PDB file of C-alpha atoms in Angstrom:
ATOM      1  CA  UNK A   1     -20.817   7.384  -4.072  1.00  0.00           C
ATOM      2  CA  UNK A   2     -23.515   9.589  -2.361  1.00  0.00           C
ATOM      3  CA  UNK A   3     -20.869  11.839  -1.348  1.00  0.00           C
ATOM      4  CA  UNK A   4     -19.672  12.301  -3.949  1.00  0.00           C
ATOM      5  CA  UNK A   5     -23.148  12.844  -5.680  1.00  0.00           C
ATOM      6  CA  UNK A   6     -24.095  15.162  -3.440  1.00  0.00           C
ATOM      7  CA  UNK A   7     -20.631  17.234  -3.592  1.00  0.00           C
ATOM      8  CA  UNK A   8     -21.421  17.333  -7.370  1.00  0.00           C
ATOM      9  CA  UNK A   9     -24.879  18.599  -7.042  1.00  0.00           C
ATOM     10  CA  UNK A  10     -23.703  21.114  -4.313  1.00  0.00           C
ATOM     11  CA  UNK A  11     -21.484  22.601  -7.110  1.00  0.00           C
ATOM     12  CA  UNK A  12     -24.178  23.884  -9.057  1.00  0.00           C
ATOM     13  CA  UNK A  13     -22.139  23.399 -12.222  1.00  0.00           C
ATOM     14  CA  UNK A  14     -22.893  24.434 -15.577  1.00  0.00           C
ATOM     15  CA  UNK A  15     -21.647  22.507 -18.971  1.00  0.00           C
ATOM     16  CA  UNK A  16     -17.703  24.429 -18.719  1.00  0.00           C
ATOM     17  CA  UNK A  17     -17.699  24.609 -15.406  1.00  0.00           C
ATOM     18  CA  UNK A  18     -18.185  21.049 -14.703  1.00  0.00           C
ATOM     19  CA  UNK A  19     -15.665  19.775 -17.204  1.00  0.00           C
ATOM     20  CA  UNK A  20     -13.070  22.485 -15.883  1.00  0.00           C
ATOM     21  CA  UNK A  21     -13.773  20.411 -12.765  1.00  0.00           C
ATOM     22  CA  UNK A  22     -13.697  16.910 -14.283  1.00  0.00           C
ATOM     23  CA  UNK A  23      -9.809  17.947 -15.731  1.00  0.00           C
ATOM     24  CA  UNK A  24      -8.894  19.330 -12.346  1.00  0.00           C
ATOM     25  CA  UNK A  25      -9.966  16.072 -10.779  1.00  0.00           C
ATOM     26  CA  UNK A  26      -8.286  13.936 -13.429  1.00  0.00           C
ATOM     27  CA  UNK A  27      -5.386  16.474 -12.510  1.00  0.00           C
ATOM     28  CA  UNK A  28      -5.821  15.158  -9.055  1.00  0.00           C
ATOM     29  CA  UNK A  29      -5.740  11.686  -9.465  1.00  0.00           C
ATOM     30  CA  UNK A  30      -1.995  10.727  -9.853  1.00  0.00           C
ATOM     31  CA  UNK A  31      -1.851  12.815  -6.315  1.00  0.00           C
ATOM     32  CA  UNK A  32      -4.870  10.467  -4.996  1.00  0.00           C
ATOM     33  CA  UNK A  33      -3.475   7.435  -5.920  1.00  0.00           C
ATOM     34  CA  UNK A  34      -0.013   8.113  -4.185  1.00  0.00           C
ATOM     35  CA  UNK A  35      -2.317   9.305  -0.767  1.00  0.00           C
ATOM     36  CA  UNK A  36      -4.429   5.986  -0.873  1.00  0.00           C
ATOM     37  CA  UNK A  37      -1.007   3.689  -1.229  1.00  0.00           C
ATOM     38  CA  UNK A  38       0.025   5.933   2.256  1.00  0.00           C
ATOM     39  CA  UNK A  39      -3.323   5.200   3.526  1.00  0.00           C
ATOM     40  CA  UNK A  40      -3.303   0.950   2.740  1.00  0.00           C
ATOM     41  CA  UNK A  41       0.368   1.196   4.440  1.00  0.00           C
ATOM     42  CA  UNK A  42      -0.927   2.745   7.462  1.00  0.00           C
ATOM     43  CA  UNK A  43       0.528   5.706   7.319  1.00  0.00           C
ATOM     44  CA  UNK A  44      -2.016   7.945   5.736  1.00  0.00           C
ATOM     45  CA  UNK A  45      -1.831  11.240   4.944  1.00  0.00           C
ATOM     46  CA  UNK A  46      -2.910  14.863   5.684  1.00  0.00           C
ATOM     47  CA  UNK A  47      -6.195  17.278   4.183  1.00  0.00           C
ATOM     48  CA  UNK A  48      -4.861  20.283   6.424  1.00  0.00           C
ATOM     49  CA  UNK A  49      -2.963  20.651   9.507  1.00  0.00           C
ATOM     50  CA  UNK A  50      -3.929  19.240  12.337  1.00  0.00           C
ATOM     51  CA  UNK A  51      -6.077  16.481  10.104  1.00  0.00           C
ATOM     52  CA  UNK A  52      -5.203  12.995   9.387  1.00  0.00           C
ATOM     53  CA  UNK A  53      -6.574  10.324   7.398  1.00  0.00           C
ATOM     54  CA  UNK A  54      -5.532   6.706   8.301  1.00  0.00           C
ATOM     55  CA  UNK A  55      -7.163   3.225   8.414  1.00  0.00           C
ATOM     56  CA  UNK A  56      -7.436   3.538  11.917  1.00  0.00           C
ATOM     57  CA  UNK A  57      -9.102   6.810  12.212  1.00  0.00           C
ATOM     58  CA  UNK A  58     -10.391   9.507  10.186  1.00  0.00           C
ATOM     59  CA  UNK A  59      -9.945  13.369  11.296  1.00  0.00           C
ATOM     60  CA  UNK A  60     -11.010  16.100   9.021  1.00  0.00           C
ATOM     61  CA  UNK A  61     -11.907  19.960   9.103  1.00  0.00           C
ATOM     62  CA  UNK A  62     -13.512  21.927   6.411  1.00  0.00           C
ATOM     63  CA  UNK A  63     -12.538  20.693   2.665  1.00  0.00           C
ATOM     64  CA  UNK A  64     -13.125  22.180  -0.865  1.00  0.00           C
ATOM     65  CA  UNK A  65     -16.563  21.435  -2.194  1.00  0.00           C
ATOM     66  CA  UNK A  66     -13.947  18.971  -4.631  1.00  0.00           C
ATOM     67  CA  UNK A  67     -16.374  15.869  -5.788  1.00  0.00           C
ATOM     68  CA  UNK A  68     -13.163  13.749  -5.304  1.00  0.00           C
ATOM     69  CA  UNK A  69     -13.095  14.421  -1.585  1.00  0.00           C
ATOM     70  CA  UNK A  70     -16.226  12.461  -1.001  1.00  0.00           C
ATOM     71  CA  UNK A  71     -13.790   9.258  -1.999  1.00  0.00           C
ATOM     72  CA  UNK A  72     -12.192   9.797   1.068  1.00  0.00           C
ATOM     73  CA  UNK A  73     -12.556   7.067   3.427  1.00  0.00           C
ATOM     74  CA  UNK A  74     -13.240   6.922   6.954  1.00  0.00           C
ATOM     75  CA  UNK A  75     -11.205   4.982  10.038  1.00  0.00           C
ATOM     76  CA  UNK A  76     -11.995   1.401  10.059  1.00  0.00           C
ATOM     77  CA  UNK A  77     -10.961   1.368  13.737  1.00  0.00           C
ATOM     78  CA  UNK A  78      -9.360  -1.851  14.753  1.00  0.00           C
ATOM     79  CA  UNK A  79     -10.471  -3.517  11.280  1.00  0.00           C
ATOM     80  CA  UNK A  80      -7.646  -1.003   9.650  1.00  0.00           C
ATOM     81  CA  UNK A  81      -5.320  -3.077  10.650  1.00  0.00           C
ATOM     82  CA  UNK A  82      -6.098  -4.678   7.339  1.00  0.00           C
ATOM     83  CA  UNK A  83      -5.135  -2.746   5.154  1.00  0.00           C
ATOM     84  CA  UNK A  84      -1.393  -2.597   5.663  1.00  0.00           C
ATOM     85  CA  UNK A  85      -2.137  -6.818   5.858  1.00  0.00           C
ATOM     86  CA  UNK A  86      -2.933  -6.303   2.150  1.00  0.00           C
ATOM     87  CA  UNK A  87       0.328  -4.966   1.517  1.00  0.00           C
ATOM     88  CA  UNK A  88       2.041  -7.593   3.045  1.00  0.00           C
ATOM     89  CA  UNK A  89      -0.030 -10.189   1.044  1.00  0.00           C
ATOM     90  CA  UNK A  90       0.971  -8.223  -2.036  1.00  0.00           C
ATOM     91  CA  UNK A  91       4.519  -8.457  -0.867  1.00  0.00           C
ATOM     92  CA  UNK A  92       4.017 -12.814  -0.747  1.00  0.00           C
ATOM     93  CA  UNK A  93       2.244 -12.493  -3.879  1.00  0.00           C
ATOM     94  CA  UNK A  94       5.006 -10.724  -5.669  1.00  0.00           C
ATOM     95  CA  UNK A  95       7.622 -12.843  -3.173  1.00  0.00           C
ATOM     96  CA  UNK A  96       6.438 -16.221  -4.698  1.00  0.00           C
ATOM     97  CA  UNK A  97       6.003 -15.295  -8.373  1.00  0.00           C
ATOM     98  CA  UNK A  98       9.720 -14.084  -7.898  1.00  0.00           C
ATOM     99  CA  UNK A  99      11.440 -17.285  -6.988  1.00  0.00           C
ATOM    100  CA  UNK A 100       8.704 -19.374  -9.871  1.00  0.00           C
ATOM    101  CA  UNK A 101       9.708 -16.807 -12.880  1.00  0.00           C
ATOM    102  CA  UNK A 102      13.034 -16.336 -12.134  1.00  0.00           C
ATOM    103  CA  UNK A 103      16.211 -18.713 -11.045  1.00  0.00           C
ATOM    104  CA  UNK A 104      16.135 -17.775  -7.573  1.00  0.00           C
ATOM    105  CA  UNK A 105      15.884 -21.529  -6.454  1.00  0.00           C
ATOM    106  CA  UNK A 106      19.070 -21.742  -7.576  1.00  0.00           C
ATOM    107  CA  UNK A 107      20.542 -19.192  -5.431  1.00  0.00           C
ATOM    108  CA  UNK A 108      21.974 -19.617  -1.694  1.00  0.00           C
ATOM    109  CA  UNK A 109      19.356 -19.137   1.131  1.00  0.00           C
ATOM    110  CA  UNK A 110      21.213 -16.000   1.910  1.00  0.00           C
ATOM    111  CA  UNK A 111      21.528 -14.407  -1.473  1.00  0.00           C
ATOM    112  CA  UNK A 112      17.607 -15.452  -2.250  1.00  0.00           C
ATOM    113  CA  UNK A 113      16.423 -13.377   0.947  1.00  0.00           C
ATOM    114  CA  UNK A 114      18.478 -10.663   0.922  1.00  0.00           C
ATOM    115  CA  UNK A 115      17.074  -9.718  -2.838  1.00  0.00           C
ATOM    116  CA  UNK A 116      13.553  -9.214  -1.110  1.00  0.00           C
ATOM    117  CA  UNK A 117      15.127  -6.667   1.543  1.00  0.00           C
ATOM    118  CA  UNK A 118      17.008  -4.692  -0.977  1.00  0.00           C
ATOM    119  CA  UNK A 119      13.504  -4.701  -3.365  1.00  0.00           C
ATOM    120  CA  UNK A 120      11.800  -3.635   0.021  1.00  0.00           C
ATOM    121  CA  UNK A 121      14.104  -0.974   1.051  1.00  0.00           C
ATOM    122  CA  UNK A 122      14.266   0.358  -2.793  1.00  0.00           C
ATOM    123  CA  UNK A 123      10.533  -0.136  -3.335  1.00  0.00           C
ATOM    124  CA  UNK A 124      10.127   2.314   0.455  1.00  0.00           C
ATOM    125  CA  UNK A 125      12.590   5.069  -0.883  1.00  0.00           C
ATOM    126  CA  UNK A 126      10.686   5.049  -4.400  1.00  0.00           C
ATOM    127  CA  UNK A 127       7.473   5.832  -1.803  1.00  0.00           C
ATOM    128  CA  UNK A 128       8.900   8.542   0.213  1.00  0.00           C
ATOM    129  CA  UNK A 129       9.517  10.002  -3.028  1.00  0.00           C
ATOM    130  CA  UNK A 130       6.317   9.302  -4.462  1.00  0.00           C
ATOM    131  CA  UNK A 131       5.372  10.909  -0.971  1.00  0.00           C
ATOM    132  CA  UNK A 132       7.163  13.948  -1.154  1.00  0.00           C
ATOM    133  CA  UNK A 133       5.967  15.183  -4.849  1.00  0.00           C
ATOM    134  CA  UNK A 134       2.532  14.429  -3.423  1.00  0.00           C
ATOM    135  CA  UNK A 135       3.078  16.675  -0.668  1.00  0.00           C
ATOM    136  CA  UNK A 136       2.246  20.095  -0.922  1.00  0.00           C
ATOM    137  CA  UNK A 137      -0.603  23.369   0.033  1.00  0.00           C
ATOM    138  CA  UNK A 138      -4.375  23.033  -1.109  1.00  0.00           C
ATOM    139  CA  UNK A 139      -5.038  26.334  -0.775  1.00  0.00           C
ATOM    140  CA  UNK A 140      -3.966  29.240   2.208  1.00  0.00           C
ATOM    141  CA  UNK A 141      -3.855  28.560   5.987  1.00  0.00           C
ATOM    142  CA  UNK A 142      -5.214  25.523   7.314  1.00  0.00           C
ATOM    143  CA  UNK A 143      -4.694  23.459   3.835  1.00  0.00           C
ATOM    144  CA  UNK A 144      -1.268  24.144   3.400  1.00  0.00           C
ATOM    145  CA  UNK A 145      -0.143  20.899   4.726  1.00  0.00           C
ATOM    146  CA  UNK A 146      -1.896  18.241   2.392  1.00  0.00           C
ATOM    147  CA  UNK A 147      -0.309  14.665   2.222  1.00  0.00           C
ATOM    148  CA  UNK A 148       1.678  11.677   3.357  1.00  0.00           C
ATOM    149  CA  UNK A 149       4.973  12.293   5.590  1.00  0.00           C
ATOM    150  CA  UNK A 150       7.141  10.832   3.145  1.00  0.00           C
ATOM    151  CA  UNK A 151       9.657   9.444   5.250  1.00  0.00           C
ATOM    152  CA  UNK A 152       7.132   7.202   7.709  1.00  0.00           C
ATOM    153  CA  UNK A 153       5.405   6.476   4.099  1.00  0.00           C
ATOM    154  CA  UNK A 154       7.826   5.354   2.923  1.00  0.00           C
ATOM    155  CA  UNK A 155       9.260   3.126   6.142  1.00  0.00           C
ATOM    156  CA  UNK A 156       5.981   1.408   6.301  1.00  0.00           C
ATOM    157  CA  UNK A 157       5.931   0.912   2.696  1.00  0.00           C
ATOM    158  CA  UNK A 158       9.764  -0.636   3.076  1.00  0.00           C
ATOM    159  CA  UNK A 159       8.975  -2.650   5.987  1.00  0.00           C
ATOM    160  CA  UNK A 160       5.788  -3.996   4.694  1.00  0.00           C
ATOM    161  CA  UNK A 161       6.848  -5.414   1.229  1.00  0.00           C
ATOM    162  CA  UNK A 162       9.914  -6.481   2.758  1.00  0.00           C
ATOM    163  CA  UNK A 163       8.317  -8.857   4.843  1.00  0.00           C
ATOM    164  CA  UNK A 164       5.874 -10.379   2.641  1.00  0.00           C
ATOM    165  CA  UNK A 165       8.350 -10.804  -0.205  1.00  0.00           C
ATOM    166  CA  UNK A 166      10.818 -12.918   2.082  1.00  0.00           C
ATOM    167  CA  UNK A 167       7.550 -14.716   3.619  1.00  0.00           C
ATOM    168  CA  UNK A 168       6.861 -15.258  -0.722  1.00  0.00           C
ATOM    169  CA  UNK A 169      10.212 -16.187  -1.223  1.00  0.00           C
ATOM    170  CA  UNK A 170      10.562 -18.498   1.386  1.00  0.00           C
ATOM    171  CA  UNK A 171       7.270 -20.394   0.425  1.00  0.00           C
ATOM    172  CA  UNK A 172       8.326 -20.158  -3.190  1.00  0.00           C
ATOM    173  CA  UNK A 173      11.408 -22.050  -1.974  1.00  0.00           C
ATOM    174  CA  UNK A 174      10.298 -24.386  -0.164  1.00  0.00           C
ATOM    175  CA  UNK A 175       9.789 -27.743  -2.441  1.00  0.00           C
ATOM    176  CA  UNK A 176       6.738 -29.826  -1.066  1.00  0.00           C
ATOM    177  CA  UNK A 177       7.577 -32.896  -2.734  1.00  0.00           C
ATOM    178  CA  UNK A 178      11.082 -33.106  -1.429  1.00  0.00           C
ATOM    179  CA  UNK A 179       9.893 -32.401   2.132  1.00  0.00           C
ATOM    180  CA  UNK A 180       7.399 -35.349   2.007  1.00  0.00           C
ATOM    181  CA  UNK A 181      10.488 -37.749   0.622  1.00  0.00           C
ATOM    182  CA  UNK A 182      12.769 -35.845   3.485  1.00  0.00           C
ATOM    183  CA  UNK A 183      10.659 -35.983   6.403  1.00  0.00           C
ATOM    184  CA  UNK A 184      10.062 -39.915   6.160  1.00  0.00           C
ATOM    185  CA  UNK A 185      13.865 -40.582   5.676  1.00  0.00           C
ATOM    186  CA  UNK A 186      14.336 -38.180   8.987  1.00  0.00           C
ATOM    187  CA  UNK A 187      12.207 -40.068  11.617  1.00  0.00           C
ATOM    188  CA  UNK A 188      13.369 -43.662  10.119  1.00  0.00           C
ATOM    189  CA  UNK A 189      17.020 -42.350  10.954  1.00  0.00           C
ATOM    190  CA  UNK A 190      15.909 -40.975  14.214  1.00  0.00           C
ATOM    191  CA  UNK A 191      14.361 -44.191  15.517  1.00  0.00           C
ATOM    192  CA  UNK A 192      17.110 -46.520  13.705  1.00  0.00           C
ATOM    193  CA  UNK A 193      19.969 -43.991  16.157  1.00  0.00           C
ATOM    194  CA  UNK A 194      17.340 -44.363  19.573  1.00  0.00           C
TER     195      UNK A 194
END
């Protein structure tokens, strides 16, 4: 927030000129939002060449005096591995409210966790699209490689979802009650056979 204060003020902006900036940073945002889903994956994306922006690390040159810059976040060092762990929890999240809305209990093991690989691999090559319109130049030299690599995007993206969704499916599947009645009937078996 204080960076992004303090870009504003640096601006110097009279009434037009800071609503021309407002709509160019509205503009913006669709782009933004695309760049922070590469970031949370781990992948992260590009202000310039030889810049990156990840959870891990953060490396940046010069940038436009743009207010929305000051949003960008720095490396959280070995703490960004949580961020792609959110994406995996949003994979189980979306995983177990599959198999409880819909009548995949009823399907075979197989059938129920191959759906979460196809949604994963679908859900990765809808990001490395995503990833390539958000791709593009910022300006001349230096900025004209801005955003994600679209194909790593959307890998990580793919692999990510993938695995929480069959780790959601799988719990989703799994019926509590009917391992409690099964797991009793097991062991009396087992010691009735010894």
């Amino acid at each position: 927030y204080v960076q992004i204060v303090s870009l504003s003020q640096g601006l110097q902006l009279d009434a037009v000129g800071a609503v021309l900036v407002f709509l160019l940073q509205l503009a913006l945002l669709p782009v933004m939002m695309i760049w922070a889903a590469s970031w949370f994956t781990g992948a992260g994306f590009a202000l310039g060449s030889g810049s990156s922006t990840t959870p891990f690390e953060t490396l940046l040159g010069p940038l436009p005096s743009l207010p929305l810059f000051g949003a960008i976040p720095q490396g959280w060092g070995t703490a960004g591995t949580l961020a792609p762990a959110l994406v995996v929890v949003l994979g189980v999240v979306v995983g177990v409210l599959g198999v409880r809305t819909t009548g995949m209990r009823r399907l075979s093991w197989s059938a129920a966790l191959s759906l979460p690989v196809v949604a994963g691999v679908l859900a990765g090559l809808a990001m490395a699209g995503l990833g390539a319109l958000a791709t593009g130049a910022l300006g001349p030299d230096r900025l004209a490689e801005t955003g994600p690599a679209p194909w790593l995007f959307g890998g990580l993206a793919a692999g990510e979802l993938a695995l929480g969704m069959l780790l959601g499916v799988t719990a989703g599947r799994l019926d509590v009650s009917r391992l409690k009645e099964t797991v009793p009937e097991l062991l009396s078996s087992g010691r009735g056979s010894a």
